[in-house]
Amino acid sequence: MARLIPAGSRVADVGTDHGYLPVWLRQTGRCPFVIATDIRPGPLDAARQSAERHGIKSGIDFRLADGLGGVLPQEVDTVVIAGMGGETIGGILARTPWLKTGEYRIILQPQSKSPELMDALALGGYRVSDQHLAEDAGEIYTIYEAAAGDMAPPVGGARYIHPALLERGDALLELYLAGLCGKLRRAIEGLERSRRPEDQDKRSEFQLTLQELEQWRGVHSK
């Protein structure tokens, strides 16, 4: 994810946890100034300790804040929100209208509910320009590059895979698609037991999406 942040950027790392990203950005000299925020004192203290262990004495401002509530628009040009559910990330963006008033680079790494995040971005006035994949401890995560702009609400497989990722390809793409297909199959099996009409509509939607993802998987497994 750090490679997506341009050198010289002024960054807000929301939900910094242990502060590994701000520490790396300052340690390498990639960014002159980083705001590290977290909603809980414990993780913020852990981030301070990470900076101290690595000899970082300046350039990181640690702030106890909910989302971007403690960040001023003029302080940053890049916002990173990682390690949260897609709906939580969408809520943070919805509470930060100033992100749509300038040219802010937004980098998002949801831990879950990526389709819901894509929906929230489209409805909230954001456009996704690219998607990347990263692996950590055997899990594959998706990373979105976004900015203010118009984007049609994605449907089907596009709620999971951005066209730019499909066109470019990725060493992890086939594995990621396989994982998505497995989750959809399990969701479909669970909905088969329901008699509620809305669940059957959702099941049909998932089946169509699964077919689309399976087609993409077939192409990228060759």
Short mmCIF file of C-alpha atoms in Angstrom, two decimals:
data_model
loop_
_atom_site.label_atom_id
_atom_site.label_comp_id
_atom_site.label_asym_id
_atom_site.label_seq_id
_atom_site.Cartn_x
_atom_site.Cartn_y
_atom_site.Cartn_z
CA MET A 1 0.00 0.00 0.00
CA ALA A 2 2.84 2.39 0.82
CA ARG A 3 4.01 2.28 -2.81
CA LEU A 4 0.73 3.91 -3.86
CA ILE A 5 1.55 7.03 -1.85
CA PRO A 6 3.48 9.57 -3.97
CA ALA A 7 6.74 10.88 -2.58
CA GLY A 8 6.29 14.25 -0.92
CA SER A 9 2.67 13.62 0.06
CA ARG A 10 1.16 14.90 3.29
CA VAL A 11 -0.75 11.91 4.59
CA ALA A 12 -3.52 11.13 7.06
CA ASP A 13 -3.43 7.50 8.16
CA VAL A 14 -6.86 6.81 9.65
CA GLY A 15 -7.03 3.95 12.14
CA THR A 16 -3.25 3.83 12.31
CA ASP A 17 -3.20 0.95 14.83
CA HIS A 18 0.53 0.29 15.48
CA GLY A 19 1.61 3.12 13.21
CA TYR A 20 3.64 0.97 10.86
CA LEU A 21 2.70 2.97 7.76
CA PRO A 22 3.53 6.44 9.18
CA VAL A 23 6.80 5.12 10.60
CA TRP A 24 7.82 3.66 7.23
CA LEU A 25 6.84 6.82 5.36
CA ARG A 26 8.99 8.95 7.67
CA GLN A 27 11.84 6.46 8.07
CA THR A 28 12.31 6.25 4.30
CA GLY A 29 11.84 9.99 3.82
CA ARG A 30 9.00 9.35 1.42
CA CYS A 31 6.67 11.81 3.14
CA PRO A 32 7.54 14.92 5.16
CA PHE A 33 4.45 14.89 7.34
CA VAL A 34 1.96 12.23 8.46
CA ILE A 35 -1.05 12.50 10.74
CA ALA A 36 -1.72 9.20 12.49
CA THR A 37 -5.22 8.96 13.94
CA ASP A 38 -7.05 6.32 15.92
CA ILE A 39 -10.31 6.29 17.81
CA ARG A 40 -8.75 4.42 20.76
CA PRO A 41 -5.91 5.56 23.03
CA GLY A 42 -4.29 2.09 23.16
CA PRO A 43 -3.45 1.76 19.45
CA LEU A 44 -2.36 5.39 19.33
CA ASP A 45 0.07 4.78 22.20
CA ALA A 46 1.34 1.70 20.34
CA ALA A 47 1.93 3.86 17.27
CA ARG A 48 3.93 6.38 19.34
CA GLN A 49 6.04 3.54 20.69
CA SER A 50 6.66 2.24 17.16
CA ALA A 51 7.95 5.67 16.16
CA GLU A 52 10.19 5.84 19.22
CA ARG A 53 11.66 2.38 18.57
CA HIS A 54 12.59 3.42 15.05
CA GLY A 55 14.07 6.74 16.08
CA ILE A 56 11.37 8.88 14.46
CA LYS A 57 11.31 12.13 16.45
CA SER A 58 9.44 14.43 14.08
CA GLY A 59 7.07 14.45 11.15
CA ILE A 60 4.31 12.31 12.70
CA ASP A 61 1.42 13.95 14.54
CA PHE A 62 -0.55 11.46 16.65
CA ARG A 63 -4.20 12.37 17.15
CA LEU A 64 -7.03 10.71 19.04
CA ALA A 65 -9.94 11.10 16.62
CA ASP A 66 -12.92 9.38 15.08
CA GLY A 67 -12.07 8.98 11.42
CA LEU A 68 -10.93 12.28 9.94
CA GLY A 69 -12.67 14.32 12.61
CA GLY A 70 -9.36 15.60 13.93
CA VAL A 71 -7.83 16.49 10.55
CA LEU A 72 -8.10 19.84 8.76
CA PRO A 73 -8.56 19.87 4.96
CA GLN A 74 -5.44 21.97 4.34
CA GLU A 75 -3.18 19.67 6.35
CA VAL A 76 -3.12 16.72 3.94
CA ASP A 77 -3.39 15.77 0.29
CA THR A 78 -3.56 11.98 0.74
CA VAL A 79 -5.85 9.94 2.98
CA VAL A 80 -5.31 6.26 3.84
CA ILE A 81 -8.06 4.25 5.56
CA ALA A 82 -7.15 0.61 6.11
CA GLY A 83 -8.04 -2.36 8.26
CA MET A 84 -11.76 -1.65 8.66
CA GLY A 85 -14.96 -3.03 7.19
CA GLY A 86 -16.22 -1.51 3.98
CA GLU A 87 -19.30 -0.02 5.62
CA THR A 88 -17.19 1.60 8.34
CA ILE A 89 -14.90 3.15 5.73
CA GLY A 90 -17.92 4.39 3.79
CA GLY A 91 -19.25 6.01 6.96
CA ILE A 92 -15.97 7.85 7.55
CA LEU A 93 -16.03 9.23 4.00
CA ALA A 94 -19.66 10.28 4.37
CA ARG A 95 -18.76 12.25 7.51
CA THR A 96 -15.90 14.04 5.72
CA PRO A 97 -17.46 16.24 3.01
CA TRP A 98 -14.27 18.25 2.51
CA LEU A 99 -12.72 15.26 0.74
CA LYS A 100 -14.89 16.17 -2.24
CA THR A 101 -13.79 19.82 -2.34
CA GLY A 102 -10.24 19.29 -3.54
CA GLU A 103 -7.88 16.93 -5.29
CA TYR A 104 -7.30 14.41 -2.51
CA ARG A 105 -5.82 11.01 -3.20
CA ILE A 106 -7.77 8.38 -1.23
CA ILE A 107 -6.36 4.90 -0.60
CA LEU A 108 -8.72 2.37 0.95
CA GLN A 109 -8.03 -1.17 2.18
CA PRO A 110 -11.20 -2.81 3.51
CA GLN A 111 -10.87 -5.91 5.68
CA SER A 112 -14.37 -7.04 4.67
CA LYS A 113 -17.48 -5.95 2.75
CA SER A 114 -15.66 -4.60 -0.30
CA PRO A 115 -18.85 -4.62 -2.43
CA GLU A 116 -20.61 -2.47 0.16
CA LEU A 117 -17.68 -0.05 0.04
CA MET A 118 -17.92 0.17 -3.75
CA ASP A 119 -21.63 0.94 -3.42
CA ALA A 120 -20.93 3.64 -0.83
CA LEU A 121 -18.24 5.24 -2.99
CA ALA A 122 -20.50 5.44 -6.02
CA LEU A 123 -23.43 6.85 -4.04
CA GLY A 124 -21.21 9.22 -2.07
CA GLY A 125 -19.64 10.97 -5.05
CA TYR A 126 -16.36 9.11 -5.32
CA ARG A 127 -14.72 7.41 -8.27
CA VAL A 128 -12.44 4.37 -8.03
CA SER A 129 -9.57 4.62 -10.50
CA ASP A 130 -7.73 1.40 -9.71
CA GLN A 131 -7.64 -1.70 -7.54
CA HIS A 132 -4.64 -3.62 -6.26
CA LEU A 133 -4.14 -6.87 -4.37
CA ALA A 134 -1.81 -7.61 -1.47
CA GLU A 135 -1.14 -10.72 0.59
CA ASP A 136 -0.52 -10.81 4.33
CA ALA A 137 -0.35 -13.92 6.49
CA GLY A 138 -1.99 -16.00 3.78
CA GLU A 139 -4.91 -13.60 3.29
CA ILE A 140 -5.42 -11.59 0.11
CA TYR A 141 -6.64 -8.04 0.57
CA THR A 142 -7.89 -5.51 -1.92
CA ILE A 143 -6.76 -1.89 -2.08
CA TYR A 144 -8.65 0.84 -3.92
CA GLU A 145 -7.40 4.15 -5.28
CA ALA A 146 -10.20 6.70 -5.26
CA ALA A 147 -10.93 10.41 -5.51
CA ALA A 148 -13.93 12.71 -5.73
CA GLY A 149 -15.83 12.13 -8.95
CA ASP A 150 -18.73 10.42 -10.60
CA MET A 151 -18.98 6.65 -10.86
CA ALA A 152 -21.96 4.57 -11.87
CA PRO A 153 -23.02 2.16 -9.12
CA PRO A 154 -21.22 -1.11 -9.94
CA VAL A 155 -23.23 -4.25 -10.54
CA GLY A 156 -22.37 -7.94 -10.64
CA GLY A 157 -18.70 -8.79 -10.70
CA ALA A 158 -17.77 -5.10 -10.89
CA ARG A 159 -18.73 -4.78 -7.23
CA TYR A 160 -15.76 -7.05 -6.47
CA ILE A 161 -13.24 -6.49 -9.28
CA HIS A 162 -12.43 -3.13 -10.87
CA PRO A 163 -11.95 -3.18 -14.67
CA ALA A 164 -8.44 -1.75 -14.30
CA LEU A 165 -7.37 -4.76 -12.25
CA LEU A 166 -8.87 -7.17 -14.76
CA GLU A 167 -7.13 -5.45 -17.66
CA ARG A 168 -3.74 -5.24 -15.93
CA GLY A 169 -3.87 -8.59 -14.19
CA ASP A 170 -2.03 -9.52 -11.01
CA ALA A 171 -0.14 -12.52 -9.69
CA LEU A 172 -2.76 -12.82 -6.93
CA LEU A 173 -5.81 -12.29 -9.12
CA GLU A 174 -6.66 -15.94 -9.77
CA LEU A 175 -6.40 -16.79 -6.07
CA TYR A 176 -8.49 -13.77 -5.16
CA LEU A 177 -11.16 -14.72 -7.68
CA ALA A 178 -11.18 -18.27 -6.37
CA GLY A 179 -11.75 -17.00 -2.85
CA LEU A 180 -14.58 -14.73 -3.97
CA CYS A 181 -16.24 -17.58 -5.84
CA GLY A 182 -16.04 -19.78 -2.76
CA LYS A 183 -17.68 -17.14 -0.58
CA LEU A 184 -20.48 -16.63 -3.09
CA ARG A 185 -21.13 -20.36 -3.35
CA ARG A 186 -21.46 -20.59 0.42
CA ALA A 187 -23.77 -17.59 0.48
CA ILE A 188 -25.93 -19.14 -2.26
CA GLU A 189 -26.15 -22.43 -0.35
CA GLY A 190 -27.25 -20.57 2.76
CA LEU A 191 -29.95 -18.66 0.90
CA GLU A 192 -31.32 -21.85 -0.65
CA ARG A 193 -32.82 -22.74 2.72
CA SER A 194 -34.75 -19.50 2.97
CA ARG A 195 -38.27 -19.04 1.65
CA ARG A 196 -38.30 -15.26 1.85
CA PRO A 197 -38.72 -13.67 -1.61
CA GLU A 198 -35.99 -11.11 -0.93
CA ASP A 199 -33.54 -13.89 -0.12
CA GLN A 200 -34.34 -15.67 -3.35
CA ASP A 201 -33.78 -12.43 -5.25
CA LYS A 202 -30.40 -12.11 -3.53
CA ARG A 203 -29.62 -15.73 -4.39
CA SER A 204 -30.34 -15.08 -8.07
CA GLU A 205 -28.13 -11.99 -7.96
CA PHE A 206 -25.29 -13.96 -6.38
CA GLN A 207 -25.63 -16.72 -8.97
CA LEU A 208 -25.25 -14.27 -11.85
CA THR A 209 -22.27 -12.64 -10.17
CA LEU A 210 -20.68 -16.04 -9.53
CA GLN A 211 -20.99 -16.93 -13.21
CA GLU A 212 -19.27 -13.69 -14.16
CA LEU A 213 -16.44 -14.18 -11.68
CA GLU A 214 -15.97 -17.79 -12.81
CA GLN A 215 -15.58 -16.57 -16.39
CA TRP A 216 -12.92 -14.07 -15.34
CA ARG A 217 -11.22 -16.75 -13.30
CA GLY A 218 -11.07 -19.04 -16.33
CA VAL A 219 -9.40 -16.32 -18.37
CA HIS A 220 -6.79 -15.42 -15.73
CA SER A 221 -5.94 -19.00 -14.79
CA LYS A 222 -4.54 -19.73 -18.25
#
